Amino acid sequence: RNNTDGNVTYCNLSGSGCFILNNTLLKELGVEVKGYADLLQPELKGKIASADPTASSSAMMHIETILTDFGGLTLENEEGWNVVSELIKNLDGKLASGSSSAWKSVADGEMTVVLTYEEAGIALARSGANIAIVYPEEGTVLTPSTVGLIKNCNHPENGKLFIDFVLSQEVQNILCNELDVRPVRDDVSYPDYFRPASDIKTVDLDQEYVNQHKTEIVDKFTEVYQGTF
């Protein structure tokens, strides 16, 4: 993603929308999960975990990504909200209290698939858990973290040196290989369990729309959720 923010520099990225799959349970079901459309398979009903999007930013990011992938991120996108409704049906009304409890249910073998963020999956994969991390084939969002220099700060040269330090190849390699954080540099060495950004299909999230309509998006999800059952 290109930096269009002007006054800050991207220092790392986060795969905000991915799935963690329990390999054993998925094999028993005999289905494949490559994207959001696959989550609507009847074999997965009641076997998908998700945090409550009205309380979890990572879960809401999945809703916003679904809308982006299926017709566009708007309140009026009938196609996208229909996909959300069908997904809610396959969740069987179950929403976890938080993101960690959702992905732990897959790691522990209680659920087959979880909609979550990639840091959780990467940490599990690094620990040797029998899971797979899948980035939806329709497209996912990579969101940036930023670093910037405070205007009129007392030590601007030291601040600039720190920014250079954070963006250095050495530190970016540490982020990737030891801290499970996606780097912004493309010359780092990724471990086997960490998929490079160049291998992931991404879509741009209309963050300005989200900022302007956050409350309405949450209200719309609640309306769709309540209207699904």
Coordinates of N, CA and C in Angstrom, one line a residue:
R1 N 0.8 -1.2 0.0 CA 0.0 0.0 0.0 C 0.9 1.2 0.0
N2 N 0.5 2.2 -0.8 CA 1.3 3.5 -0.8 C 0.9 4.4 0.3
N3 N 1.8 5.1 0.8 CA 1.6 6.1 1.9 C 1.0 7.4 1.3
T4 N -0.3 7.6 1.6 CA -1.0 8.8 1.1 C -1.3 9.7 2.3
D5 N -0.8 9.4 3.5 CA -1.1 10.2 4.7 C -0.2 11.4 4.9
G6 N 1.0 11.4 4.2 CA 1.8 12.5 4.2 C 2.7 12.8 5.4
N7 N 2.1 12.9 6.6 CA 2.8 13.3 7.7 C 3.3 12.2 8.6
V8 N 3.1 11.0 8.2 CA 3.6 9.8 9.0 C 4.2 8.8 8.1
T9 N 5.0 7.9 8.6 CA 5.6 6.9 7.8 C 5.1 5.5 8.3
Y10 N 4.8 4.6 7.4 CA 4.4 3.3 7.7 C 5.6 2.5 8.3
C11 N 5.4 1.9 9.4 CA 6.5 1.1 10.0 C 6.3 -0.4 10.1
N12 N 5.0 -0.8 10.1 CA 4.7 -2.2 9.9 C 3.2 -2.3 9.5
L13 N 2.9 -3.5 9.0 CA 1.5 -3.8 8.5 C 0.9 -4.9 9.3
S14 N -0.4 -5.0 9.2 CA -1.2 -6.0 9.9 C -2.2 -6.6 8.9
G15 N -2.2 -7.9 8.8 CA -3.2 -8.6 8.0 C -4.5 -8.6 8.8
S16 N -5.3 -7.7 8.7 CA -6.5 -7.5 9.6 C -7.6 -8.5 9.3
G17 N -7.6 -9.2 8.2 CA -8.6 -10.1 7.9 C -8.1 -11.4 7.4
C18 N -8.0 -12.4 8.2 CA -7.6 -13.7 7.8 C -8.3 -14.8 8.6
F19 N -8.2 -16.0 8.2 CA -8.8 -17.2 8.9 C -7.7 -18.0 9.5
I20 N -8.0 -18.6 10.6 CA -7.2 -19.7 11.2 C -8.0 -21.0 11.1
L21 N -7.5 -22.0 10.5 CA -8.2 -23.3 10.3 C -7.5 -24.3 11.2
N22 N -8.4 -25.1 11.8 CA -7.9 -26.3 12.5 C -7.8 -27.4 11.5
N23 N -6.6 -27.8 11.1 CA -6.4 -28.7 10.0 C -7.1 -30.1 10.2
T24 N -7.0 -30.6 11.4 CA -7.6 -31.9 11.7 C -9.1 -31.9 11.5
L25 N -9.8 -30.9 12.1 CA -11.2 -30.8 12.0 C -11.7 -30.5 10.6
L26 N -10.9 -29.7 9.9 CA -11.3 -29.4 8.5 C -11.2 -30.6 7.6
K27 N -10.2 -31.4 7.8 CA -10.0 -32.6 7.0 C -11.1 -33.6 7.3
E28 N -11.6 -33.7 8.6 CA -12.7 -34.5 8.9 C -14.0 -34.1 8.2
L29 N -14.2 -32.8 8.0 CA -15.4 -32.3 7.3 C -15.3 -32.5 5.8
G30 N -14.1 -32.6 5.3 CA -13.9 -32.8 3.8 C -14.2 -31.5 3.0
V31 N -14.0 -30.4 3.5 CA -14.2 -29.1 2.8 C -12.9 -28.3 2.7
E32 N -12.9 -27.4 1.8 CA -11.8 -26.4 1.7 C -12.3 -25.0 2.0
V33 N -11.4 -24.2 2.6 CA -11.7 -22.8 2.9 C -10.6 -22.0 2.3
K34 N -11.0 -21.3 1.3 CA -10.0 -20.4 0.6 C -10.5 -18.9 0.7
G35 N -11.7 -18.7 0.9 CA -12.2 -17.3 1.0 C -13.5 -17.2 1.7
Y36 N -14.1 -16.0 1.7 CA -15.3 -15.8 2.5 C -16.5 -16.6 1.9
A37 N -16.5 -16.8 0.6 CA -17.6 -17.6 0.0 C -17.6 -19.0 0.6
D38 N -16.5 -19.5 0.8 CA -16.4 -20.9 1.4 C -16.9 -21.0 2.8
L39 N -17.0 -19.9 3.5 CA -17.5 -20.0 4.9 C -19.0 -20.2 4.9
L40 N -19.6 -20.1 3.7 CA -21.1 -20.3 3.7 C -21.5 -21.7 3.4
Q41 N -20.5 -22.6 3.3 CA -20.8 -24.0 3.1 C -21.6 -24.6 4.3
P42 N -22.6 -25.4 4.0 CA -23.5 -25.9 5.1 C -22.7 -26.8 6.1
E43 N -21.6 -27.4 5.6 CA -20.8 -28.3 6.5 C -20.2 -27.5 7.7
L44 N -20.0 -26.2 7.5 CA -19.4 -25.4 8.5 C -20.3 -24.7 9.5
K45 N -21.6 -25.0 9.3 CA -22.6 -24.3 10.2 C -22.3 -24.7 11.7
G46 N -22.2 -23.7 12.5 CA -21.9 -23.9 13.9 C -20.5 -24.2 14.2
K47 N -19.6 -24.2 13.2 CA -18.2 -24.6 13.4 C -17.3 -23.4 13.1
I48 N -17.8 -22.2 13.0 CA -17.0 -21.0 12.7 C -17.1 -20.1 13.9
A49 N -15.9 -19.6 14.3 CA -15.8 -18.7 15.4 C -15.6 -17.3 15.0
S50 N -16.2 -16.4 15.7 CA -15.9 -14.9 15.4 C -16.2 -14.2 16.7
A51 N -15.4 -13.1 16.9 CA -15.8 -12.2 18.0 C -17.0 -11.3 17.5
D52 N -17.6 -10.7 18.5 CA -18.7 -9.8 18.2 C -18.2 -8.5 17.5
P53 N -18.6 -8.3 16.2 CA -18.1 -7.1 15.5 C -18.5 -5.8 16.2
T54 N -19.5 -5.8 17.0 CA -19.9 -4.5 17.6 C -18.9 -4.2 18.8
A55 N -18.1 -5.2 19.2 CA -17.2 -4.9 20.3 C -15.7 -5.2 20.0
S56 N -15.5 -5.8 18.8 CA -14.1 -6.2 18.4 C -13.8 -5.5 17.1
S57 N -12.7 -4.7 17.1 CA -12.3 -4.0 15.9 C -11.8 -5.0 14.8
S58 N -11.2 -6.1 15.2 CA -10.7 -7.1 14.2 C -11.9 -7.8 13.6
A59 N -12.9 -8.1 14.4 CA -14.1 -8.7 13.8 C -14.9 -7.8 12.9
M60 N -15.0 -6.5 13.3 CA -15.6 -5.5 12.4 C -14.9 -5.3 11.1
M61 N -13.5 -5.5 11.2 CA -12.7 -5.3 10.0 C -13.1 -6.4 8.9
H62 N -13.5 -7.6 9.4 CA -13.9 -8.7 8.5 C -15.2 -8.3 7.8
I63 N -16.2 -7.7 8.6 CA -17.4 -7.2 8.0 C -17.1 -6.2 6.9
E64 N -16.3 -5.2 7.2 CA -15.9 -4.2 6.3 C -15.2 -4.7 5.1
T65 N -14.4 -5.8 5.3 CA -13.7 -6.4 4.1 C -14.7 -7.2 3.3
I66 N -15.6 -7.9 3.9 CA -16.7 -8.6 3.1 C -17.4 -7.6 2.2
L67 N -17.8 -6.5 2.8 CA -18.5 -5.5 2.0 C -17.7 -5.0 0.9
T68 N -16.4 -4.7 1.1 CA -15.5 -4.3 0.1 C -15.3 -5.3 -1.0
D69 N -15.2 -6.6 -0.6 CA -15.1 -7.7 -1.6 C -16.3 -7.9 -2.4
F70 N -17.5 -7.7 -1.8 CA -18.7 -8.1 -2.5 C -19.6 -6.8 -2.7
G71 N -19.2 -6.0 -3.6 CA -20.0 -4.9 -4.0 C -19.7 -3.5 -3.5
G72 N -18.8 -3.4 -2.5 CA -18.4 -2.1 -2.1 C -18.8 -1.8 -0.6
L73 N -17.9 -1.0 0.0 CA -18.1 -0.7 1.4 C -19.1 0.5 1.6
T74 N -20.4 0.2 1.5 CA -21.5 1.1 1.7 C -22.6 0.5 2.6
L75 N -23.4 1.4 3.2 CA -24.5 0.9 3.9 C -25.6 0.3 3.0
E76 N -25.6 0.7 1.7 CA -26.6 0.3 0.8 C -26.2 -0.9 0.0
N77 N -25.1 -1.5 0.2 CA -24.6 -2.6 -0.6 C -25.4 -3.9 -0.3
E78 N -26.4 -4.1 -1.0 CA -27.3 -5.3 -0.8 C -26.5 -6.6 -0.9
E79 N -25.7 -6.7 -1.9 CA -25.0 -8.0 -2.1 C -24.1 -8.3 -0.9
G80 N -23.3 -7.3 -0.5 CA -22.4 -7.5 0.6 C -23.1 -7.8 1.9
W81 N -24.2 -7.1 2.2 CA -24.9 -7.4 3.5 C -25.6 -8.7 3.4
N82 N -26.0 -9.2 2.2 CA -26.6 -10.5 2.1 C -25.5 -11.6 2.4
V83 N -24.3 -11.4 2.0 CA -23.2 -12.3 2.4 C -23.0 -12.3 3.9
V84 N -23.0 -11.1 4.5 CA -22.9 -11.0 5.9 C -24.0 -11.8 6.6
S85 N -25.2 -11.6 6.1 CA -26.4 -12.3 6.7 C -26.2 -13.8 6.6
E86 N -25.7 -14.3 5.4 CA -25.5 -15.7 5.2 C -24.4 -16.2 6.2
L87 N -23.4 -15.4 6.4 CA -22.3 -15.8 7.3 C -22.9 -15.9 8.7
I88 N -23.7 -14.9 9.1 CA -24.3 -15.0 10.5 C -25.1 -16.3 10.7
K89 N -25.8 -16.7 9.6 CA -26.5 -18.0 9.7 C -25.6 -19.1 10.0
N90 N -24.4 -19.1 9.3 CA -23.5 -20.2 9.5 C -22.7 -20.1 10.8
L91 N -22.7 -18.9 11.4 CA -22.1 -18.8 12.7 C -23.1 -19.4 13.7
D92 N -24.3 -19.6 13.3 CA -25.4 -20.2 14.1 C -25.7 -19.3 15.4
G93 N -25.5 -18.0 15.1 CA -25.8 -17.1 16.2 C -24.7 -16.9 17.3
K94 N -23.6 -17.6 17.1 CA -22.6 -17.6 18.1 C -21.5 -16.5 17.9
L95 N -21.3 -15.7 18.8 CA -20.3 -14.7 18.8 C -19.5 -14.7 20.1
A96 N -18.2 -14.8 19.9 CA -17.3 -14.9 21.1 C -17.2 -13.5 21.8
S97 N -16.9 -13.5 23.1 CA -16.8 -12.3 23.8 C -15.6 -11.4 23.4
G98 N -14.6 -12.1 22.8 CA -13.4 -11.3 22.4 C -12.6 -12.1 21.4
S99 N -11.7 -11.4 20.7 CA -10.9 -12.0 19.7 C -10.1 -13.2 20.2
S100 N -9.5 -13.1 21.4 CA -8.6 -14.2 21.9 C -9.4 -15.4 22.1
S101 N -10.6 -15.3 22.7 CA -11.4 -16.5 23.0 C -11.9 -17.1 21.7
A102 N -12.0 -16.3 20.6 CA -12.5 -16.9 19.3 C -11.4 -17.8 18.7
W103 N -10.1 -17.2 18.6 CA -9.1 -18.0 18.0 C -8.6 -19.1 18.9
K104 N -8.7 -19.0 20.2 CA -8.3 -20.1 21.1 C -9.2 -21.3 20.9
S105 N -10.5 -21.0 20.5 CA -11.4 -22.1 20.3 C -11.1 -23.0 19.2
V106 N -10.4 -22.4 18.2 CA -9.9 -23.2 17.0 C -8.6 -23.9 17.4
A107 N -7.7 -23.2 18.1 CA -6.5 -23.9 18.5 C -6.7 -25.1 19.4
D108 N -7.8 -24.9 20.3 CA -8.1 -26.0 21.2 C -9.0 -27.1 20.6
G109 N -9.4 -27.0 19.3 CA -10.2 -28.0 18.7 C -11.7 -27.9 19.0
E110 N -12.2 -26.8 19.5 CA -13.6 -26.7 19.7 C -14.3 -26.2 18.4
M111 N -13.6 -25.4 17.7 CA -14.2 -24.8 16.4 C -13.3 -25.1 15.3
T112 N -13.8 -25.1 14.0 CA -13.0 -25.4 12.9 C -12.3 -24.2 12.3
V113 N -13.0 -23.1 12.2 CA -12.5 -21.9 11.5 C -12.8 -20.7 12.4
V114 N -11.8 -19.7 12.4 CA -12.1 -18.5 13.1 C -11.7 -17.3 12.1
L115 N -12.6 -16.3 12.2 CA -12.3 -15.0 11.5 C -11.5 -14.2 12.5
T116 N -10.2 -13.9 12.2 CA -9.4 -13.2 13.1 C -8.3 -12.3 12.4
Y117 N -7.3 -12.0 13.2 CA -6.2 -11.2 12.6 C -4.9 -12.1 12.6
E118 N -4.0 -11.7 11.7 CA -2.9 -12.7 11.4 C -1.9 -12.9 12.6
E119 N -1.7 -11.9 13.4 CA -0.7 -12.1 14.5 C -1.1 -13.3 15.4
A120 N -2.4 -13.5 15.6 CA -2.8 -14.7 16.4 C -2.4 -16.0 15.7
G121 N -2.7 -16.0 14.4 CA -2.3 -17.2 13.6 C -0.9 -17.5 13.5
I122 N -0.1 -16.4 13.3 CA 1.4 -16.5 13.2 C 2.0 -17.0 14.5
A123 N 1.5 -16.5 15.6 CA 2.0 -17.0 16.9 C 1.6 -18.4 17.1
L124 N 0.5 -18.9 16.7 CA 0.1 -20.3 16.9 C 0.9 -21.2 15.9
A125 N 1.1 -20.7 14.7 CA 2.0 -21.5 13.8 C 3.4 -21.6 14.3
R126 N 3.9 -20.5 14.8 CA 5.3 -20.6 15.3 C 5.4 -21.5 16.5
S127 N 4.3 -21.7 17.3 CA 4.4 -22.6 18.4 C 4.2 -24.0 18.0
G128 N 3.9 -24.3 16.7 CA 3.8 -25.7 16.3 C 2.4 -26.2 16.2
A129 N 1.4 -25.3 16.5 CA 0.0 -25.8 16.4 C -0.4 -26.3 15.1
N130 N -1.3 -27.2 15.0 CA -1.7 -27.8 13.8 C -2.8 -27.0 13.1
I131 N -2.4 -25.8 12.7 CA -3.4 -24.9 12.1 C -2.8 -24.4 10.8
A132 N -3.7 -23.8 10.0 CA -3.3 -23.1 8.8 C -3.9 -21.7 8.8
I133 N -3.1 -20.8 8.2 CA -3.5 -19.4 8.1 C -3.9 -19.1 6.6
V134 N -5.2 -18.7 6.4 CA -5.7 -18.4 5.1 C -6.1 -17.0 5.0
Y135 N -5.6 -16.4 3.9 CA -6.0 -15.0 3.6 C -7.1 -15.1 2.5
P136 N -8.3 -14.5 2.7 CA -9.4 -14.7 1.8 C -9.0 -14.4 0.3
E137 N -9.4 -15.3 -0.6 CA -9.0 -15.2 -2.0 C -9.7 -14.0 -2.6
E138 N -10.8 -13.6 -2.1 CA -11.5 -12.4 -2.6 C -10.7 -11.1 -2.4
G139 N -9.8 -11.2 -1.4 CA -9.0 -10.0 -1.1 C -9.1 -9.7 0.4
T140 N -8.0 -9.3 1.0 CA -8.0 -8.9 2.4 C -7.3 -7.5 2.5
V141 N -7.4 -7.0 3.7 CA -6.9 -5.6 4.0 C -5.6 -5.7 4.8
L142 N -4.6 -5.0 4.4 CA -3.4 -4.8 5.2 C -3.4 -3.4 5.8
T143 N -3.5 -3.3 7.1 CA -3.6 -2.0 7.7 C -2.2 -1.6 8.3
P144 N -1.8 -0.3 8.1 CA -0.5 0.1 8.6 C -0.5 0.6 10.0
S145 N 0.6 0.4 10.7 CA 1.0 1.2 11.9 C 2.0 2.3 11.4
T146 N 2.0 3.4 12.1 CA 2.8 4.5 11.7 C 3.7 5.0 12.7
V147 N 4.8 5.7 12.3 CA 5.7 6.4 13.1 C 5.9 7.8 12.6
G148 N 6.0 8.8 13.4 CA 6.1 10.2 12.9 C 6.9 11.1 13.9
L149 N 7.3 12.2 13.4 CA 8.1 13.1 14.2 C 7.1 14.2 14.7
I150 N 7.1 14.5 16.0 CA 6.3 15.5 16.6 C 6.8 16.9 16.1
K151 N 5.8 17.7 15.7 CA 6.2 19.0 15.3 C 6.7 19.9 16.4
N152 N 7.8 20.6 16.1 CA 8.5 21.4 17.1 C 9.0 20.7 18.3
C153 N 9.3 19.4 18.2 CA 9.8 18.6 19.3 C 11.2 19.1 19.7
N154 N 11.7 18.8 20.9 CA 12.9 19.3 21.4 C 14.2 18.7 20.7
H155 N 14.0 17.4 20.2 CA 15.2 16.7 19.7 C 14.8 16.1 18.3
P156 N 14.6 16.9 17.3 CA 14.1 16.4 16.0 C 15.2 15.4 15.4
E157 N 16.4 15.7 15.5 CA 17.4 14.8 14.9 C 17.4 13.4 15.5
N158 N 17.3 13.4 16.8 CA 17.2 12.1 17.5 C 15.9 11.4 17.0
G159 N 14.8 12.1 16.8 CA 13.6 11.5 16.4 C 13.7 10.9 15.0
K160 N 14.5 11.6 14.1 CA 14.7 11.1 12.8 C 15.6 9.9 12.8
L161 N 16.5 9.8 13.7 CA 17.4 8.7 13.8 C 16.6 7.5 14.3
F162 N 15.6 7.7 15.2 CA 14.8 6.6 15.7 C 13.9 6.1 14.6
I163 N 13.3 6.9 13.8 CA 12.5 6.5 12.6 C 13.4 5.6 11.7
D164 N 14.6 6.1 11.4 CA 15.5 5.3 10.5 C 15.8 4.0 11.2
F165 N 15.9 3.9 12.5 CA 16.2 2.7 13.2 C 15.0 1.7 13.1
V166 N 13.8 2.2 13.3 CA 12.6 1.3 13.2 C 12.5 0.8 11.8
L167 N 12.9 1.6 10.8 CA 12.7 1.1 9.4 C 13.9 0.4 8.8
S168 N 15.0 0.2 9.6 CA 16.2 -0.5 9.2 C 15.9 -1.9 8.9
Q169 N 16.7 -2.5 8.1 CA 16.5 -4.0 7.8 C 16.6 -4.8 9.0
E170 N 17.6 -4.5 9.9 CA 17.8 -5.3 11.1 C 16.5 -5.3 12.0
V171 N 15.9 -4.1 12.2 CA 14.8 -4.1 13.1 C 13.6 -4.7 12.4
Q172 N 13.4 -4.5 11.1 CA 12.3 -5.0 10.4 C 12.4 -6.6 10.4
N173 N 13.6 -7.1 10.3 CA 13.8 -8.6 10.4 C 13.4 -9.1 11.8
I174 N 13.7 -8.3 12.8 CA 13.3 -8.7 14.2 C 11.8 -8.7 14.3
L175 N 11.1 -7.6 13.8 CA 9.7 -7.6 13.8 C 9.1 -8.8 13.2
C176 N 9.6 -9.2 12.1 CA 9.0 -10.3 11.3 C 9.3 -11.7 12.0
N177 N 10.6 -11.9 12.4 CA 11.0 -13.2 12.8 C 10.9 -13.5 14.3
E178 N 10.8 -12.4 15.1 CA 10.7 -12.6 16.6 C 9.4 -12.1 17.2
L179 N 8.8 -11.1 16.6 CA 7.7 -10.5 17.2 C 6.4 -10.7 16.4
D180 N 6.4 -11.5 15.4 CA 5.2 -11.9 14.6 C 4.5 -10.7 14.0
V181 N 5.3 -9.7 13.6 CA 4.7 -8.4 13.1 C 5.2 -8.3 11.6
R182 N 4.2 -7.9 10.7 CA 4.5 -7.9 9.3 C 5.3 -6.6 9.0
P183 N 6.5 -6.7 8.4 CA 7.3 -5.6 8.1 C 6.8 -4.8 6.9
V184 N 7.4 -3.6 6.7 CA 7.0 -2.8 5.5 C 8.1 -3.0 4.4
R185 N 9.3 -3.4 4.8 CA 10.4 -3.6 3.8 C 10.1 -4.9 3.1
D186 N 10.6 -4.9 1.8 CA 10.4 -6.2 1.0 C 11.8 -6.9 0.9
D187 N 12.8 -6.5 1.7 CA 14.1 -7.2 1.6 C 14.4 -7.9 2.9
V188 N 13.4 -8.3 3.7 CA 13.6 -9.1 4.9 C 13.4 -10.6 4.6
S189 N 13.9 -11.4 5.5 CA 13.8 -12.9 5.3 C 12.6 -13.4 6.2
Y190 N 11.5 -13.8 5.5 CA 10.4 -14.3 6.2 C 10.6 -15.7 6.7
P191 N 10.1 -16.1 7.9 CA 10.1 -17.5 8.3 C 9.1 -18.3 7.5
D192 N 9.2 -19.6 7.5 CA 8.3 -20.4 6.6 C 6.8 -20.2 6.9
Y193 N 6.5 -20.0 8.2 CA 5.1 -19.9 8.6 C 4.5 -18.5 8.3
F194 N 5.3 -17.6 7.8 CA 4.8 -16.2 7.6 C 4.8 -15.9 6.1
R195 N 3.6 -15.7 5.6 CA 3.4 -15.5 4.2 C 3.7 -14.0 3.8
P196 N 4.6 -13.8 2.8 CA 5.0 -12.5 2.4 C 3.8 -11.7 1.8
A197 N 3.7 -10.4 2.0 CA 2.6 -9.6 1.5 C 2.5 -9.7 0.0
S198 N 3.6 -9.9 -0.7 CA 3.5 -10.0 -2.1 C 2.7 -11.2 -2.6
D199 N 2.5 -12.2 -1.7 CA 1.7 -13.4 -2.1 C 0.3 -13.4 -1.6
I200 N -0.1 -12.2 -1.1 CA -1.5 -12.1 -0.6 C -2.3 -11.1 -1.5
K201 N -3.5 -11.5 -1.9 CA -4.4 -10.6 -2.6 C -4.9 -9.6 -1.6
T202 N -4.7 -8.3 -1.9 CA -5.2 -7.3 -1.0 C -6.2 -6.3 -1.7
V203 N -7.0 -5.7 -0.9 CA -7.9 -4.7 -1.4 C -7.8 -3.4 -0.5
D204 N -8.1 -2.3 -1.0 CA -8.0 -1.0 -0.3 C -9.3 -0.8 0.5
L205 N -9.1 -0.6 1.8 CA -10.3 -0.2 2.6 C -10.5 1.3 2.5
D206 N -11.8 1.7 2.3 CA -12.1 3.1 2.3 C -12.2 3.6 3.8
Q207 N -11.1 3.9 4.3 CA -11.0 4.3 5.7 C -11.8 5.6 6.0
E208 N -11.8 6.5 5.0 CA -12.5 7.7 5.2 C -14.0 7.4 5.4
Y209 N -14.5 6.5 4.6 CA -16.0 6.1 4.7 C -16.2 5.5 6.1
V210 N -15.3 4.6 6.6 CA -15.4 4.0 7.9 C -15.5 5.1 9.0
N211 N -14.5 6.0 8.9 CA -14.5 7.1 9.9 C -15.8 7.9 9.9
Q212 N -16.4 8.1 8.8 CA -17.6 9.0 8.7 C -18.8 8.2 9.1
H213 N -18.8 6.9 9.0 CA -20.0 6.1 9.1 C -19.9 4.9 10.1
K214 N -18.9 5.0 11.1 CA -18.6 3.9 12.0 C -19.9 3.5 12.7
T215 N -20.6 4.5 13.3 CA -21.7 4.1 14.1 C -22.8 3.5 13.3
E216 N -23.0 4.0 12.0 CA -24.0 3.5 11.2 C -23.7 2.0 10.7
I217 N -22.4 1.8 10.5 CA -22.0 0.4 10.1 C -22.3 -0.6 11.2
V218 N -22.0 -0.2 12.5 CA -22.3 -1.0 13.6 C -23.8 -1.3 13.8
D219 N -24.5 -0.2 13.6 CA -26.0 -0.3 13.7 C -26.6 -1.2 12.6
K220 N -26.0 -1.1 11.4 CA -26.5 -1.9 10.3 C -26.1 -3.4 10.6
F221 N -25.0 -3.7 11.1 CA -24.6 -5.1 11.4 C -25.6 -5.6 12.4
T222 N -25.9 -4.8 13.5 CA -26.8 -5.2 14.5 C -28.2 -5.5 13.9
E223 N -28.6 -4.7 13.0 CA -29.9 -4.9 12.3 C -29.9 -6.1 11.5
V224 N -28.9 -6.4 10.8 CA -28.8 -7.6 9.9 C -28.7 -8.8 10.8
Y225 N -27.9 -8.7 11.9 CA -27.8 -9.9 12.8 C -29.1 -10.2 13.4
Q226 N -29.9 -9.2 13.9 CA -31.1 -9.5 14.6 C -32.2 -10.0 13.6
G227 N -32.1 -9.5 12.3 CA -33.0 -9.9 11.3 C -32.8 -11.2 10.6
T228 N -31.6 -11.8 11.0 CA -31.2 -13.1 10.4 C -32.0 -14.3 11.0
F229 N -32.3 -14.1 12.3 CA -32.9 -15.2 13.0 C -34.4 -15.0 13.3

